Coordinates of C-alpha atoms and ligand atoms in Angstrom, one line a residue:
M1 CA 19.1 17.0 22.5
K2 CA 21.8 15.5 20.3
I3 CA 21.2 11.6 22.1
K4 CA 18.5 12.2 20.8
E5 CA 19.0 12.6 17.6
S6 CA 21.7 10.7 16.4
I7 CA 19.5 7.6 18.2
A8 CA 16.9 8.6 16.2
V9 CA 19.2 8.5 13.6
S10 CA 21.0 4.7 13.6
F11 CA 17.2 4.1 14.4
L12 CA 16.4 4.7 10.7
T13 CA 19.8 3.5 9.1
V14 CA 19.3 -0.5 11.0
L15 CA 15.4 0.3 9.2
I16 CA 16.9 1.3 5.4
V17 CA 19.5 -1.6 5.8
S18 CA 16.8 -3.9 6.5
C19 CA 14.4 -2.4 3.9
S20 CA 16.7 -2.8 0.8
G21 CA 18.2 -6.5 1.9
H22 CA 16.0 -9.6 0.9
E23 CA 15.7 -11.5 4.0
Q24 CA 12.7 -11.6 5.0
H25 CA 10.9 -10.4 8.4
A26 CA 8.7 -11.7 10.7
V27 CA 5.4 -8.9 10.5
N28 CA 3.6 -9.4 13.6
L29 CA 0.4 -9.0 12.9
E30 CA -3.3 -10.4 12.2
P31 CA -4.4 -9.3 8.9
T32 CA -8.0 -8.5 8.3
D33 CA -9.9 -11.9 8.2
L34 CA -11.0 -11.6 4.3
A35 CA -13.6 -14.7 5.5
K36 CA -15.1 -12.5 7.2
V37 CA -15.4 -9.2 5.1
N38 CA -18.9 -9.4 3.5
H39 CA -18.0 -7.0 0.4
P40 CA -18.0 -7.6 -3.3
G41 CA -15.0 -5.9 -3.9
A42 CA -12.9 -8.3 -1.0
K43 CA -13.3 -11.7 -3.5
V44 CA -11.9 -9.1 -6.3
Y45 CA -8.9 -8.2 -5.0
Q46 CA -8.5 -12.0 -3.5
S47 CA -8.3 -13.0 -7.4
A48 CA -6.7 -10.2 -8.9
C49 CA -4.9 -7.9 -6.5
M50 CA -3.4 -10.8 -3.6
S51 CA -0.9 -12.2 -5.4
C52 CA 0.7 -9.1 -5.6
H53 CA 0.0 -6.8 -2.8
A54 CA -0.6 -9.3 0.2
L55 CA -2.5 -7.4 3.1
A56 CA -0.2 -6.7 5.1
A57 CA 3.5 -8.4 4.4
K58 CA 6.5 -6.3 4.8
E59 CA 7.9 -5.0 1.1
E60 CA 9.9 -8.2 0.2
G61 CA 7.1 -9.2 -2.6
I62 CA 7.2 -7.8 -5.8
A63 CA 4.2 -5.4 -5.2
P64 CA 3.5 -2.9 -1.8
P65 CA 1.7 -4.3 0.7
L66 CA -2.4 -3.0 0.6
F67 CA -2.3 -0.9 3.0
G68 CA 0.5 0.9 2.5
V69 CA -1.0 1.2 -1.3
K70 CA -4.8 2.7 0.2
D71 CA -2.3 4.9 2.5
H72 CA -0.7 6.7 -0.4
V73 CA -3.7 7.4 -2.5
I74 CA -6.0 8.4 0.0
K75 CA -3.5 11.2 1.0
T76 CA -3.6 12.6 -1.9
Y77 CA -7.6 11.6 -2.5
P78 CA -9.4 11.3 0.3
E79 CA -12.6 12.0 -0.7
R80 CA -14.6 8.6 -1.1
M81 CA -15.1 9.2 -5.2
A82 CA -11.8 10.4 -6.8
F83 CA -10.2 7.7 -4.9
I84 CA -12.2 5.0 -5.9
Q85 CA -11.7 7.3 -9.5
R86 CA -7.9 7.1 -9.5
V87 CA -8.1 3.5 -8.3
V88 CA -9.9 2.7 -11.3
A89 CA -8.5 4.3 -14.2
W90 CA -5.1 3.5 -11.9
V91 CA -6.0 -0.2 -12.4
K92 CA -7.1 -0.3 -15.8
A93 CA -3.4 2.0 -16.8
P94 CA -0.7 3.4 -14.5
N95 CA 0.7 6.7 -15.6
P96 CA 3.9 6.3 -15.3
N97 CA 3.6 10.1 -15.3
D98 CA 1.5 10.4 -12.7
V99 CA 2.7 8.0 -9.5
L100 CA 1.4 8.2 -6.2
M101 CA 4.5 5.8 -5.2
P102 CA 7.5 6.7 -6.9
G103 CA 9.8 4.2 -4.4
A104 CA 7.7 1.0 -4.9
V105 CA 8.1 1.8 -8.4
K106 CA 11.9 2.7 -7.8
K107 CA 11.6 -1.0 -6.5
F108 CA 9.3 -2.9 -8.2
G109 CA 8.9 -1.2 -11.4
L110 CA 4.9 0.3 -12.5
M111 CA 2.3 -2.3 -12.7
P112 CA 0.5 -4.0 -15.2
A113 CA -2.1 -3.0 -16.4
Q114 CA -5.2 -5.5 -14.9
T115 CA -7.6 -5.2 -18.4
Q116 CA -9.4 -8.8 -17.4
I117 CA -11.4 -7.2 -14.6
S118 CA -14.7 -6.1 -16.1
D119 CA -15.9 -2.2 -15.3
A120 CA -18.2 -3.3 -12.4
E121 CA -15.2 -5.7 -10.4
L122 CA -13.1 -2.9 -10.8
Q123 CA -15.9 -0.4 -9.3
A124 CA -16.7 -2.8 -6.3
V125 CA -13.0 -3.7 -5.0
A126 CA -11.9 0.0 -4.9
E127 CA -14.6 0.8 -2.9
F128 CA -13.2 -2.2 -1.2
I129 CA -10.2 -0.8 -0.1
Y130 CA -11.8 2.6 0.7
D131 CA -14.0 1.7 2.5
T132 CA -11.8 -1.3 4.3
D133 CA -9.6 -0.3 7.7
F134 CA -6.3 -2.5 7.6
T135 CA -4.5 -3.0 10.3
K136 CA -1.1 -0.7 9.8
P137 CA 2.1 -3.2 11.3
D138 CA 4.4 -1.7 13.5
W139 CA 7.4 -1.2 11.3
Y140 CA 5.2 1.1 9.3
A141 CA 5.9 4.4 10.9
A142 CA 9.5 3.8 11.0
H143 CA 9.4 2.9 7.6
Y144 CA 6.9 5.7 6.1
Q145 CA 9.9 8.3 7.7
A146 CA 12.4 6.1 6.3
E147 CA 10.5 6.9 2.9
H148 CA 9.2 10.2 3.4
G149 CA 11.1 11.7 6.2
K150 CA 7.7 12.8 8.2
K151 CA 5.8 10.8 9.9
P152 CA 2.7 9.2 8.9
Q153 CA -0.3 10.8 9.2
Ligands
LIG27 C1 0.9 -7.6 -11.0 C2 1.5 -7.7 -10.0 C3 0.0 -6.6 -9.1 C4 -0.9 -6.7 -9.9 C5 -1.7 -7.9 -9.8 C6 -2.2 -5.6 -9.1 N1 -1.2 -4.7 -9.0 FE1 -1.6 -2.4 -7.5 N2 0.9 -2.6 -8.3 C7 1.6 -3.2 -8.2 C8 3.1 -2.5 -8.3 C9 4.2 -3.2 -8.3 C10 2.9 -1.8 -7.8 C11 3.7 0.0 -7.2 C12 4.1 0.5 -8.2 C13 3.4 1.2 -9.1 O1 2.9 2.4 -8.6 O2 3.6 1.0 -9.8 C14 1.4 -1.3 -7.9 C15 0.3 0.0 -6.9 C16 -0.4 0.0 -7.2 C17 -1.2 1.3 -6.3 C18 -0.6 2.9 -6.5 C19 -0.5 3.1 -7.5 C20 -0.5 5.3 -6.9 O3 0.1 5.5 -7.9 O4 -2.3 6.0 -7.5 C21 -2.8 0.7 -6.8 C22 -3.5 1.4 -6.3 C23 -2.9 -0.5 -7.1 N3 -1.5 -0.6 -7.1 C24 -4.1 -0.9 -6.3 C25 -3.8 -2.8 -7.6 C26 -5.1 -3.5 -7.4 C27 -6.7 -2.8 -7.4 C28 -4.9 -4.4 -8.1 C29 -6.2 -5.5 -8.5 C30 -7.1 -4.9 -9.2 C31 -3.5 -4.2 -8.1 N4 -3.0 -3.2 -8.2 C32 -2.7 -6.3 -8.5 C33 1.5 -5.3 -9.2 C34 0.4 -5.2 -9.2

């Protein structure tokens, strides 16, 4: 038991160090092929969100990757309509008093409001995020555990 615990602790330490480091980490991942995704929201994502939210890249960019965003929002808003409403409201006016990713806010700053997107586009991209299964890369479970003290469900 003791040995197991100390292995777990040193494993987490390594991850925390690598999370706060600035080197690029190679991620072995086949990202969802957006071209094959037949969803109107996929195009909105590509033009309005992807420059900040990569599909699955490690958090070394300027915002958390999309699958991580989804994973956090869906825990609080598991129901489709509520999820979509949350994303739509958030993109129009990110509320610093109601953040679901406090670690990301600390690291990257609050997301700037994206007011150039029409309501229809916003609805489509929120649906796209809810309806698409994004692959979670291997590093994610351990990263989540380091940030939240528990495994993602
Ligand atoms: C200029 C960079 C940028 C763009 C463009 C951007 N985001 Fe973000 N977004 C961020 C950052 C940084 C965070 C993490 C910090 C935070 O939560 O404010 C974030 C967080 C989020 C969250 C989680 C917020 C929560 O607490 O519920 C959602 C959802 C989100 N973005 C959706 C989108 C969608 C959808 C688009 C495209 C329409 C988009 N973002 C475009 C930078 C961006």
